[in-house]
PDB file of N, CA, C and O in Angstrom:
ATOM      1  N   GLY A   1      68.618 -71.055 -18.801  1.00  0.00           N
ATOM      2  CA  GLY A   1      68.615 -69.769 -18.133  1.00  0.00           C
ATOM      3  C   GLY A   1      67.243 -69.443 -17.583  1.00  0.00           C
ATOM      4  O   GLY A   1      66.272 -70.164 -17.761  1.00  0.00           O
ATOM      5  N   ASN A   2      67.202 -68.334 -16.918  1.00  0.00           N
ATOM      6  CA  ASN A   2      65.960 -67.868 -16.288  1.00  0.00           C
ATOM      7  C   ASN A   2      65.345 -66.684 -17.016  1.00  0.00           C
ATOM      8  O   ASN A   2      64.519 -65.987 -16.463  1.00  0.00           O
ATOM      9  N   HIS A   3      65.777 -66.422 -18.225  1.00  0.00           N
ATOM     10  CA  HIS A   3      65.274 -65.312 -19.036  1.00  0.00           C
ATOM     11  C   HIS A   3      65.529 -63.962 -18.376  1.00  0.00           C
ATOM     12  O   HIS A   3      64.720 -63.046 -18.497  1.00  0.00           O
ATOM     13  N   ILE A   4      66.647 -63.853 -17.668  1.00  0.00           N
ATOM     14  CA  ILE A   4      67.052 -62.595 -17.042  1.00  0.00           C
ATOM     15  C   ILE A   4      67.735 -61.753 -18.111  1.00  0.00           C
ATOM     16  O   ILE A   4      68.728 -62.165 -18.694  1.00  0.00           O
ATOM     17  N   SER A   5      67.203 -60.572 -18.382  1.00  0.00           N
ATOM     18  CA  SER A   5      67.815 -59.718 -19.403  1.00  0.00           C
ATOM     19  C   SER A   5      68.501 -58.496 -18.799  1.00  0.00           C
ATOM     20  O   SER A   5      69.293 -57.840 -19.455  1.00  0.00           O
ATOM     21  N   LYS A   6      68.215 -58.216 -17.534  1.00  0.00           N
ATOM     22  CA  LYS A   6      68.823 -57.070 -16.859  1.00  0.00           C
ATOM     23  C   LYS A   6      69.214 -57.472 -15.447  1.00  0.00           C
ATOM     24  O   LYS A   6      68.439 -58.124 -14.746  1.00  0.00           O
ATOM     25  N   ILE A   7      70.405 -57.083 -15.046  1.00  0.00           N
ATOM     26  CA  ILE A   7      70.875 -57.393 -13.688  1.00  0.00           C
ATOM     27  C   ILE A   7      70.340 -56.314 -12.760  1.00  0.00           C
ATOM     28  O   ILE A   7      70.691 -55.146 -12.881  1.00  0.00           O
ATOM     29  N   GLU A   8      69.475 -56.725 -11.838  1.00  0.00           N
ATOM     30  CA  GLU A   8      68.886 -55.777 -10.892  1.00  0.00           C
ATOM     31  C   GLU A   8      68.407 -56.525  -9.650  1.00  0.00           C
ATOM     32  O   GLU A   8      68.311 -57.742  -9.643  1.00  0.00           O
ATOM     33  N   GLY A   9      68.152 -55.768  -8.586  1.00  0.00           N
ATOM     34  CA  GLY A   9      67.632 -56.354  -7.364  1.00  0.00           C
ATOM     35  C   GLY A   9      68.676 -57.001  -6.477  1.00  0.00           C
ATOM     36  O   GLY A   9      68.346 -57.784  -5.593  1.00  0.00           O
ATOM     37  N   LEU A  10      69.945 -56.674  -6.674  1.00  0.00           N
ATOM     38  CA  LEU A  10      71.020 -57.280  -5.878  1.00  0.00           C
ATOM     39  C   LEU A  10      71.584 -56.316  -4.836  1.00  0.00           C
ATOM     40  O   LEU A  10      72.572 -56.630  -4.191  1.00  0.00           O
ATOM     41  N   GLN A  11      70.947 -55.162  -4.662  1.00  0.00           N
ATOM     42  CA  GLN A  11      71.519 -54.125  -3.807  1.00  0.00           C
ATOM     43  C   GLN A  11      71.722 -54.537  -2.355  1.00  0.00           C
ATOM     44  O   GLN A  11      72.578 -54.004  -1.679  1.00  0.00           O
ATOM     45  N   ASN A  12      70.965 -55.500  -1.845  1.00  0.00           N
ATOM     46  CA  ASN A  12      71.103 -55.918  -0.447  1.00  0.00           C
ATOM     47  C   ASN A  12      71.987 -57.144  -0.273  1.00  0.00           C
ATOM     48  O   ASN A  12      72.041 -57.717   0.810  1.00  0.00           O
ATOM     49  N   LEU A  13      72.675 -57.547  -1.309  1.00  0.00           N
ATOM     50  CA  LEU A  13      73.488 -58.775  -1.263  1.00  0.00           C
ATOM     51  C   LEU A  13      74.984 -58.468  -1.243  1.00  0.00           C
ATOM     52  O   LEU A  13      75.763 -59.065  -1.965  1.00  0.00           O
ATOM     53  N   GLN A  14      75.406 -57.562  -0.363  1.00  0.00           N
ATOM     54  CA  GLN A  14      76.800 -57.137  -0.311  1.00  0.00           C
ATOM     55  C   GLN A  14      77.772 -58.277  -0.010  1.00  0.00           C
ATOM     56  O   GLN A  14      78.951 -58.190  -0.337  1.00  0.00           O
ATOM     57  N   ASN A  15      77.310 -59.362   0.607  1.00  0.00           N
ATOM     58  CA  ASN A  15      78.180 -60.481   0.961  1.00  0.00           C
ATOM     59  C   ASN A  15      78.177 -61.602  -0.075  1.00  0.00           C
ATOM     60  O   ASN A  15      78.771 -62.655   0.153  1.00  0.00           O
ATOM     61  N   LEU A  16      77.532 -61.366  -1.216  1.00  0.00           N
ATOM     62  CA  LEU A  16      77.464 -62.371  -2.268  1.00  0.00           C
ATOM     63  C   LEU A  16      78.863 -62.706  -2.780  1.00  0.00           C
ATOM     64  O   LEU A  16      79.663 -61.820  -3.071  1.00  0.00           O
ATOM     65  N   VAL A  17      79.179 -64.001  -2.876  1.00  0.00           N
ATOM     66  CA  VAL A  17      80.498 -64.453  -3.312  1.00  0.00           C
ATOM     67  C   VAL A  17      80.450 -65.062  -4.711  1.00  0.00           C
ATOM     68  O   VAL A  17      81.391 -64.920  -5.484  1.00  0.00           O
ATOM     69  N   VAL A  18      79.360 -65.746  -5.043  1.00  0.00           N
ATOM     70  CA  VAL A  18      79.211 -66.402  -6.345  1.00  0.00           C
ATOM     71  C   VAL A  18      77.921 -65.924  -7.001  1.00  0.00           C
ATOM     72  O   VAL A  18      76.865 -65.905  -6.362  1.00  0.00           O
ATOM     73  N   LEU A  19      78.012 -65.532  -8.274  1.00  0.00           N
ATOM     74  CA  LEU A  19      76.831 -65.111  -9.026  1.00  0.00           C
ATOM     75  C   LEU A  19      76.875 -65.781 -10.396  1.00  0.00           C
ATOM     76  O   LEU A  19      77.776 -65.550 -11.187  1.00  0.00           O
ATOM     77  N   ASN A  20      75.885 -66.646 -10.641  1.00  0.00           N
ATOM     78  CA  ASN A  20      75.806 -67.367 -11.903  1.00  0.00           C
ATOM     79  C   ASN A  20      74.627 -66.811 -12.704  1.00  0.00           C
ATOM     80  O   ASN A  20      73.478 -67.044 -12.370  1.00  0.00           O
ATOM     81  N   LEU A  21      74.952 -66.086 -13.756  1.00  0.00           N
ATOM     82  CA  LEU A  21      73.930 -65.512 -14.627  1.00  0.00           C
ATOM     83  C   LEU A  21      74.042 -66.084 -16.035  1.00  0.00           C
ATOM     84  O   LEU A  21      73.488 -65.535 -16.982  1.00  0.00           O
ATOM     85  N   GLY A  22      74.747 -67.183 -16.176  1.00  0.00           N
ATOM     86  CA  GLY A  22      74.944 -67.799 -17.480  1.00  0.00           C
ATOM     87  C   GLY A  22      73.641 -68.221 -18.133  1.00  0.00           C
ATOM     88  O   GLY A  22      72.633 -68.449 -17.468  1.00  0.00           O
ATOM     89  N   ASN A  23      73.675 -68.307 -19.456  1.00  0.00           N
ATOM     90  CA  ASN A  23      72.517 -68.748 -20.253  1.00  0.00           C
ATOM     91  C   ASN A  23      71.319 -67.819 -20.118  1.00  0.00           C
ATOM     92  O   ASN A  23      70.180 -68.271 -20.065  1.00  0.00           O
ATOM     93  N   ASN A  24      71.574 -66.527 -20.048  1.00  0.00           N
ATOM     94  CA  ASN A  24      70.517 -65.532 -19.983  1.00  0.00           C
ATOM     95  C   ASN A  24      70.774 -64.456 -21.035  1.00  0.00           C
ATOM     96  O   ASN A  24      71.910 -64.212 -21.408  1.00  0.00           O
ATOM     97  N   PRO A  25      69.722 -63.787 -21.500  1.00  0.00           N
ATOM     98  CA  PRO A  25      69.883 -62.766 -22.537  1.00  0.00           C
ATOM     99  C   PRO A  25      70.363 -61.422 -21.992  1.00  0.00           C
ATOM    100  O   PRO A  25      69.747 -60.379 -22.211  1.00  0.00           O
ATOM    101  N   ILE A  26      71.478 -61.440 -21.281  1.00  0.00           N
ATOM    102  CA  ILE A  26      72.055 -60.229 -20.697  1.00  0.00           C
ATOM    103  C   ILE A  26      73.040 -59.640 -21.705  1.00  0.00           C
ATOM    104  O   ILE A  26      73.928 -60.342 -22.183  1.00  0.00           O
ATOM    105  N   ASN A  27      72.904 -58.341 -22.009  1.00  0.00           N
ATOM    106  CA  ASN A  27      73.844 -57.736 -22.940  1.00  0.00           C
ATOM    107  C   ASN A  27      74.699 -56.654 -22.299  1.00  0.00           C
ATOM    108  O   ASN A  27      75.575 -56.085 -22.932  1.00  0.00           O
ATOM    109  N   ARG A  28      74.476 -56.376 -21.022  1.00  0.00           N
ATOM    110  CA  ARG A  28      75.280 -55.378 -20.304  1.00  0.00           C
ATOM    111  C   ARG A  28      75.352 -55.773 -18.830  1.00  0.00           C
ATOM    112  O   ARG A  28      74.339 -56.106 -18.226  1.00  0.00           O
ATOM    113  N   VAL A  29      76.557 -55.689 -18.279  1.00  0.00           N
ATOM    114  CA  VAL A  29      76.751 -55.981 -16.860  1.00  0.00           C
ATOM    115  C   VAL A  29      76.609 -54.664 -16.106  1.00  0.00           C
ATOM    116  O   VAL A  29      77.401 -53.740 -16.305  1.00  0.00           O
ATOM    117  N   GLU A  30      75.578 -54.589 -15.278  1.00  0.00           N
ATOM    118  CA  GLU A  30      75.316 -53.360 -14.535  1.00  0.00           C
ATOM    119  C   GLU A  30      74.742 -53.694 -13.162  1.00  0.00           C
ATOM    120  O   GLU A  30      74.337 -54.822 -12.907  1.00  0.00           O
ATOM    121  N   ASN A  31      74.754 -52.704 -12.283  1.00  0.00           N
ATOM    122  CA  ASN A  31      74.190 -52.844 -10.929  1.00  0.00           C
ATOM    123  C   ASN A  31      74.903 -53.901 -10.096  1.00  0.00           C
ATOM    124  O   ASN A  31      74.282 -54.560  -9.265  1.00  0.00           O
ATOM    125  N   ILE A  32      76.212 -54.061 -10.304  1.00  0.00           N
ATOM    126  CA  ILE A  32      76.965 -55.035  -9.496  1.00  0.00           C
ATOM    127  C   ILE A  32      78.168 -54.411  -8.787  1.00  0.00           C
ATOM    128  O   ILE A  32      78.845 -55.095  -8.030  1.00  0.00           O
ATOM    129  N   ARG A  33      78.442 -53.135  -8.997  1.00  0.00           N
ATOM    130  CA  ARG A  33      79.670 -52.536  -8.455  1.00  0.00           C
ATOM    131  C   ARG A  33      79.721 -52.583  -6.933  1.00  0.00           C
ATOM    132  O   ARG A  33      80.778 -52.518  -6.340  1.00  0.00           O
ATOM    133  N   HIS A  34      78.592 -52.736  -6.270  1.00  0.00           N
ATOM    134  CA  HIS A  34      78.537 -52.802  -4.806  1.00  0.00           C
ATOM    135  C   HIS A  34      78.844 -54.211  -4.267  1.00  0.00           C
ATOM    136  O   HIS A  34      78.968 -54.389  -3.069  1.00  0.00           O
ATOM    137  N   LEU A  35      78.986 -55.184  -5.144  1.00  0.00           N
ATOM    138  CA  LEU A  35      79.245 -56.569  -4.711  1.00  0.00           C
ATOM    139  C   LEU A  35      80.745 -56.768  -4.471  1.00  0.00           C
ATOM    140  O   LEU A  35      81.429 -57.490  -5.184  1.00  0.00           O
ATOM    141  N   LYS A  36      81.248 -56.122  -3.449  1.00  0.00           N
ATOM    142  CA  LYS A  36      82.694 -56.068  -3.180  1.00  0.00           C
ATOM    143  C   LYS A  36      83.302 -57.404  -2.767  1.00  0.00           C
ATOM    144  O   LYS A  36      84.512 -57.570  -2.806  1.00  0.00           O
ATOM    145  N   LYS A  37      82.487 -58.368  -2.371  1.00  0.00           N
ATOM    146  CA  LYS A  37      83.008 -59.681  -1.967  1.00  0.00           C
ATOM    147  C   LYS A  37      82.851 -60.736  -3.054  1.00  0.00           C
ATOM    148  O   LYS A  37      83.231 -61.884  -2.864  1.00  0.00           O
ATOM    149  N   LEU A  38      82.316 -60.337  -4.202  1.00  0.00           N
ATOM    150  CA  LEU A  38      82.080 -61.277  -5.297  1.00  0.00           C
ATOM    151  C   LEU A  38      83.404 -61.834  -5.822  1.00  0.00           C
ATOM    152  O   LEU A  38      84.303 -61.090  -6.179  1.00  0.00           O
ATOM    153  N   GLU A  39      83.524 -63.160  -5.815  1.00  0.00           N
ATOM    154  CA  GLU A  39      84.734 -63.833  -6.278  1.00  0.00           C
ATOM    155  C   GLU A  39      84.540 -64.527  -7.619  1.00  0.00           C
ATOM    156  O   GLU A  39      85.488 -64.659  -8.388  1.00  0.00           O
ATOM    157  N   ASN A  40      83.337 -65.016  -7.879  1.00  0.00           N
ATOM    158  CA  ASN A  40      83.053 -65.763  -9.104  1.00  0.00           C
ATOM    159  C   ASN A  40      81.828 -65.197  -9.799  1.00  0.00           C
ATOM    160  O   ASN A  40      80.748 -65.140  -9.207  1.00  0.00           O
ATOM    161  N   LEU A  41      82.009 -64.808 -11.062  1.00  0.00           N
ATOM    162  CA  LEU A  41      80.917 -64.269 -11.857  1.00  0.00           C
ATOM    163  C   LEU A  41      80.834 -65.055 -13.162  1.00  0.00           C
ATOM    164  O   LEU A  41      81.776 -65.061 -13.958  1.00  0.00           O
ATOM    165  N   ASP A  42      79.730 -65.752 -13.357  1.00  0.00           N
ATOM    166  CA  ASP A  42      79.527 -66.589 -14.543  1.00  0.00           C
ATOM    167  C   ASP A  42      78.547 -65.898 -15.482  1.00  0.00           C
ATOM    168  O   ASP A  42      77.387 -65.707 -15.157  1.00  0.00           O
ATOM    169  N   LEU A  43      79.049 -65.518 -16.647  1.00  0.00           N
ATOM    170  CA  LEU A  43      78.238 -64.860 -17.664  1.00  0.00           C
ATOM    171  C   LEU A  43      78.345 -65.597 -18.997  1.00  0.00           C
ATOM    172  O   LEU A  43      78.225 -65.008 -20.055  1.00  0.00           O
ATOM    173  N   ARG A  44      78.597 -66.899 -18.943  1.00  0.00           N
ATOM    174  CA  ARG A  44      78.745 -67.646 -20.203  1.00  0.00           C
ATOM    175  C   ARG A  44      77.400 -67.810 -20.893  1.00  0.00           C
ATOM    176  O   ARG A  44      76.357 -67.849 -20.254  1.00  0.00           O
ATOM    177  N   HIS A  45      77.470 -67.869 -22.211  1.00  0.00           N
ATOM    178  CA  HIS A  45      76.264 -68.035 -23.054  1.00  0.00           C
ATOM    179  C   HIS A  45      75.253 -66.910 -22.846  1.00  0.00           C
ATOM    180  O   HIS A  45      74.055 -67.150 -22.784  1.00  0.00           O
ATOM    181  N   CYS A  46      75.735 -65.667 -22.709  1.00  0.00           N
ATOM    182  CA  CYS A  46      74.833 -64.506 -22.637  1.00  0.00           C
ATOM    183  C   CYS A  46      74.895 -63.780 -23.976  1.00  0.00           C
ATOM    184  O   CYS A  46      75.335 -64.352 -24.964  1.00  0.00           O
ATOM    185  N   LEU A  47      74.479 -62.555 -24.009  1.00  0.00           N
ATOM    186  CA  LEU A  47      74.469 -61.780 -25.252  1.00  0.00           C
ATOM    187  C   LEU A  47      75.438 -60.604 -25.198  1.00  0.00           C
ATOM    188  O   LEU A  47      75.193 -59.546 -25.768  1.00  0.00           O
ATOM    189  N   LEU A  48      76.558 -60.794 -24.497  1.00  0.00           N
ATOM    190  CA  LEU A  48      77.559 -59.735 -24.381  1.00  0.00           C
ATOM    191  C   LEU A  48      78.316 -59.615 -25.700  1.00  0.00           C
ATOM    192  O   LEU A  48      78.817 -60.602 -26.223  1.00  0.00           O
ATOM    193  N   GLU A  49      78.391 -58.394 -26.238  1.00  0.00           N
ATOM    194  CA  GLU A  49      79.054 -58.186 -27.522  1.00  0.00           C
ATOM    195  C   GLU A  49      80.230 -57.232 -27.457  1.00  0.00           C
ATOM    196  O   GLU A  49      81.182 -57.371 -28.200  1.00  0.00           O
ATOM    197  N   ASP A  50      80.173 -56.247 -26.594  1.00  0.00           N
ATOM    198  CA  ASP A  50      81.209 -55.227 -26.530  1.00  0.00           C
ATOM    199  C   ASP A  50      81.871 -55.280 -25.154  1.00  0.00           C
ATOM    200  O   ASP A  50      81.184 -55.366 -24.142  1.00  0.00           O
ATOM    201  N   ILE A  51      83.183 -55.208 -25.131  1.00  0.00           N
ATOM    202  CA  ILE A  51      83.905 -55.278 -23.869  1.00  0.00           C
ATOM    203  C   ILE A  51      83.485 -54.143 -22.924  1.00  0.00           C
ATOM    204  O   ILE A  51      83.541 -54.285 -21.714  1.00  0.00           O
ATOM    205  N   ALA A  52      83.021 -53.035 -23.462  1.00  0.00           N
ATOM    206  CA  ALA A  52      82.543 -51.918 -22.632  1.00  0.00           C
ATOM    207  C   ALA A  52      81.345 -52.325 -21.775  1.00  0.00           C
ATOM    208  O   ALA A  52      81.091 -51.725 -20.740  1.00  0.00           O
ATOM    209  N   SER A  53      80.630 -53.367 -22.187  1.00  0.00           N
ATOM    210  CA  SER A  53      79.480 -53.833 -21.409  1.00  0.00           C
ATOM    211  C   SER A  53      79.910 -54.468 -20.092  1.00  0.00           C
ATOM    212  O   SER A  53      79.089 -54.746 -19.236  1.00  0.00           O
ATOM    213  N   LEU A  54      81.224 -54.673 -19.931  1.00  0.00           N
ATOM    214  CA  LEU A  54      81.758 -55.277 -18.705  1.00  0.00           C
ATOM    215  C   LEU A  54      82.447 -54.254 -17.800  1.00  0.00           C
ATOM    216  O   LEU A  54      83.156 -54.629 -16.879  1.00  0.00           O
ATOM    217  N   ASP A  55      82.260 -52.970 -18.047  1.00  0.00           N
ATOM    218  CA  ASP A  55      82.966 -51.926 -17.304  1.00  0.00           C
ATOM    219  C   ASP A  55      82.901 -52.094 -15.790  1.00  0.00           C
ATOM    220  O   ASP A  55      83.899 -51.935 -15.096  1.00  0.00           O
ATOM    221  N   GLU A  56      81.748 -52.407 -15.248  1.00  0.00           N
ATOM    222  CA  GLU A  56      81.602 -52.507 -13.787  1.00  0.00           C
ATOM    223  C   GLU A  56      82.420 -53.645 -13.194  1.00  0.00           C
ATOM    224  O   GLU A  56      82.767 -53.618 -12.016  1.00  0.00           O
ATOM    225  N   VAL A  57      82.752 -54.630 -13.994  1.00  0.00           N
ATOM    226  CA  VAL A  57      83.532 -55.774 -13.504  1.00  0.00           C
ATOM    227  C   VAL A  57      84.892 -55.313 -12.972  1.00  0.00           C
ATOM    228  O   VAL A  57      85.404 -55.858 -12.004  1.00  0.00           O
ATOM    229  N   SER A  58      85.458 -54.280 -13.559  1.00  0.00           N
ATOM    230  CA  SER A  58      86.776 -53.796 -13.128  1.00  0.00           C
ATOM    231  C   SER A  58      86.747 -53.229 -11.716  1.00  0.00           C
ATOM    232  O   SER A  58      87.788 -53.069 -11.088  1.00  0.00           O
ATOM    233  N   GLU A  59      85.578 -52.950 -11.181  1.00  0.00           N
ATOM    234  CA  GLU A  59      85.453 -52.417  -9.823  1.00  0.00           C
ATOM    235  C   GLU A  59      85.298 -53.507  -8.772  1.00  0.00           C
ATOM    236  O   GLU A  59      85.190 -53.210  -7.585  1.00  0.00           O
ATOM    237  N   LEU A  60      85.277 -54.753  -9.189  1.00  0.00           N
ATOM    238  CA  LEU A  60      85.097 -55.875  -8.257  1.00  0.00           C
ATOM    239  C   LEU A  60      86.467 -56.388  -7.825  1.00  0.00           C
ATOM    240  O   LEU A  60      87.036 -57.295  -8.420  1.00  0.00           O
ATOM    241  N   ASP A  61      86.991 -55.798  -6.754  1.00  0.00           N
ATOM    242  CA  ASP A  61      88.349 -56.097  -6.301  1.00  0.00           C
ATOM    243  C   ASP A  61      88.557 -57.542  -5.858  1.00  0.00           C
ATOM    244  O   ASP A  61      89.666 -58.048  -5.911  1.00  0.00           O
ATOM    245  N   SER A  62      87.516 -58.219  -5.413  1.00  0.00           N
ATOM    246  CA  SER A  62      87.652 -59.594  -4.926  1.00  0.00           C
ATOM    247  C   SER A  62      87.463 -60.634  -6.026  1.00  0.00           C
ATOM    248  O   SER A  62      87.639 -61.831  -5.783  1.00  0.00           O
ATOM    249  N   LEU A  63      87.121 -60.197  -7.233  1.00  0.00           N
ATOM    250  CA  LEU A  63      86.812 -61.137  -8.314  1.00  0.00           C
ATOM    251  C   LEU A  63      88.032 -61.972  -8.696  1.00  0.00           C
ATOM    252  O   LEU A  63      89.101 -61.446  -8.974  1.00  0.00           O
ATOM    253  N   ILE A  64      87.852 -63.284  -8.674  1.00  0.00           N
ATOM    254  CA  ILE A  64      88.908 -64.240  -9.028  1.00  0.00           C
ATOM    255  C   ILE A  64      88.614 -64.887 -10.373  1.00  0.00           C
ATOM    256  O   ILE A  64      89.493 -65.094 -11.192  1.00  0.00           O
ATOM    257  N   ASN A  65      87.356 -65.202 -10.606  1.00  0.00           N
ATOM    258  CA  ASN A  65      86.968 -65.926 -11.812  1.00  0.00           C
ATOM    259  C   ASN A  65      85.826 -65.205 -12.527  1.00  0.00           C
ATOM    260  O   ASN A  65      84.772 -64.976 -11.952  1.00  0.00           O
ATOM    261  N   LEU A  66      86.073 -64.884 -13.796  1.00  0.00           N
ATOM    262  CA  LEU A  66      85.055 -64.292 -14.658  1.00  0.00           C
ATOM    263  C   LEU A  66      84.928 -65.177 -15.882  1.00  0.00           C
ATOM    264  O   LEU A  66      85.886 -65.364 -16.623  1.00  0.00           O
ATOM    265  N   ASN A  67      83.749 -65.752 -16.076  1.00  0.00           N
ATOM    266  CA  ASN A  67      83.534 -66.642 -17.214  1.00  0.00           C
ATOM    267  C   ASN A  67      82.626 -65.934 -18.225  1.00  0.00           C
ATOM    268  O   ASN A  67      81.456 -65.696 -17.960  1.00  0.00           O
ATOM    269  N   VAL A  68      83.194 -65.602 -19.381  1.00  0.00           N
ATOM    270  CA  VAL A  68      82.426 -64.975 -20.457  1.00  0.00           C
ATOM    271  C   VAL A  68      82.495 -65.833 -21.725  1.00  0.00           C
ATOM    272  O   VAL A  68      82.357 -65.338 -22.835  1.00  0.00           O
ATOM    273  N   THR A  69      82.669 -67.126 -21.534  1.00  0.00           N
ATOM    274  CA  THR A  69      82.721 -68.073 -22.641  1.00  0.00           C
ATOM    275  C   THR A  69      81.442 -68.008 -23.470  1.00  0.00           C
ATOM    276  O   THR A  69      80.357 -67.806 -22.939  1.00  0.00           O
ATOM    277  N   ASP A  70      81.592 -68.182 -24.762  1.00  0.00           N
ATOM    278  CA  ASP A  70      80.457 -68.226 -25.696  1.00  0.00           C
ATOM    279  C   ASP A  70      79.633 -66.946 -25.733  1.00  0.00           C
ATOM    280  O   ASP A  70      78.405 -66.965 -25.754  1.00  0.00           O
ATOM    281  N   ASN A  71      80.338 -65.824 -25.707  1.00  0.00           N
ATOM    282  CA  ASN A  71      79.755 -64.514 -25.976  1.00  0.00           C
ATOM    283  C   ASN A  71      80.491 -63.961 -27.192  1.00  0.00           C
ATOM    284  O   ASN A  71      81.615 -64.358 -27.474  1.00  0.00           O
ATOM    285  N   ALA A  72      79.882 -63.063 -27.904  1.00  0.00           N
ATOM    286  CA  ALA A  72      80.504 -62.483 -29.101  1.00  0.00           C
ATOM    287  C   ALA A  72      81.222 -61.182 -28.746  1.00  0.00           C
ATOM    288  O   ALA A  72      80.976 -60.129 -29.320  1.00  0.00           O
ATOM    289  N   LEU A  73      82.123 -61.261 -27.769  1.00  0.00           N
ATOM    290  CA  LEU A  73      82.795 -60.060 -27.272  1.00  0.00           C
ATOM    291  C   LEU A  73      83.819 -59.527 -28.259  1.00  0.00           C
ATOM    292  O   LEU A  73      84.687 -60.258 -28.731  1.00  0.00           O
ATOM    293  N   GLU A  74      83.737 -58.218 -28.509  1.00  0.00           N
ATOM    294  CA  GLU A  74      84.735 -57.528 -29.311  1.00  0.00           C
ATOM    295  C   GLU A  74      85.538 -56.636 -28.391  1.00  0.00           C
ATOM    296  O   GLU A  74      85.020 -56.109 -27.428  1.00  0.00           O
ATOM    297  N   GLY A  75      86.812 -56.489 -28.684  1.00  0.00           N
ATOM    298  CA  GLY A  75      87.667 -55.619 -27.892  1.00  0.00           C
ATOM    299  C   GLY A  75      88.230 -56.298 -26.662  1.00  0.00           C
ATOM    300  O   GLY A  75      88.680 -55.626 -25.736  1.00  0.00           O
ATOM    301  N   ILE A  76      88.223 -57.610 -26.631  1.00  0.00           N
ATOM    302  CA  ILE A  76      88.703 -58.344 -25.449  1.00  0.00           C
ATOM    303  C   ILE A  76      90.185 -58.089 -25.187  1.00  0.00           C
ATOM    304  O   ILE A  76      90.625 -58.121 -24.050  1.00  0.00           O
ATOM    305  N   THR A  77      90.961 -57.756 -26.201  1.00  0.00           N
ATOM    306  CA  THR A  77      92.394 -57.499 -25.992  1.00  0.00           C
ATOM    307  C   THR A  77      92.618 -56.279 -25.116  1.00  0.00           C
ATOM    308  O   THR A  77      93.663 -56.166 -24.491  1.00  0.00           O
ATOM    309  N   LYS A  78      91.647 -55.371 -25.024  1.00  0.00           N
ATOM    310  CA  LYS A  78      91.786 -54.215 -24.145  1.00  0.00           C
ATOM    311  C   LYS A  78      91.901 -54.652 -22.685  1.00  0.00           C
ATOM    312  O   LYS A  78      92.519 -53.977 -21.877  1.00  0.00           O
ATOM    313  N   LEU A  79      91.302 -55.765 -22.339  1.00  0.00           N
ATOM    314  CA  LEU A  79      91.402 -56.290 -20.978  1.00  0.00           C
ATOM    315  C   LEU A  79      92.753 -56.928 -20.717  1.00  0.00           C
ATOM    316  O   LEU A  79      93.233 -56.939 -19.592  1.00  0.00           O
ATOM    317  N   LEU A  80      93.348 -57.471 -21.741  1.00  0.00           N
ATOM    318  CA  LEU A  80      94.572 -58.245 -21.582  1.00  0.00           C
ATOM    319  C   LEU A  80      95.826 -57.378 -21.517  1.00  0.00           C
ATOM    320  O   LEU A  80      96.846 -57.808 -21.005  1.00  0.00           O
ATOM    321  N   TYR A  81      95.763 -56.170 -22.034  1.00  0.00           N
ATOM    322  CA  TYR A  81      96.958 -55.322 -22.101  1.00  0.00           C
ATOM    323  C   TYR A  81      96.765 -54.012 -21.378  1.00  0.00           C
ATOM    324  O   TYR A  81      95.733 -53.478 -21.318  1.00  0.00           O
TER     325      TYR A  81
END
């Protein structure tokens, strides 16, 4: 990883389609709701623990693939039902 602990500085990337933030100490997904064309978001091997930390992901209408493998997420069933 790149030791990214906070998602920021993406405000001018409205056409971004793929974002790989895997292997970074990120514990909350934020500052991405404007990425309306984002199709693939990789957050594997981060420090996500609570499903609430992914709230902004639900606003990404174009998202096809979300990878949260190897995170200690609790409450994941809330997404499934």
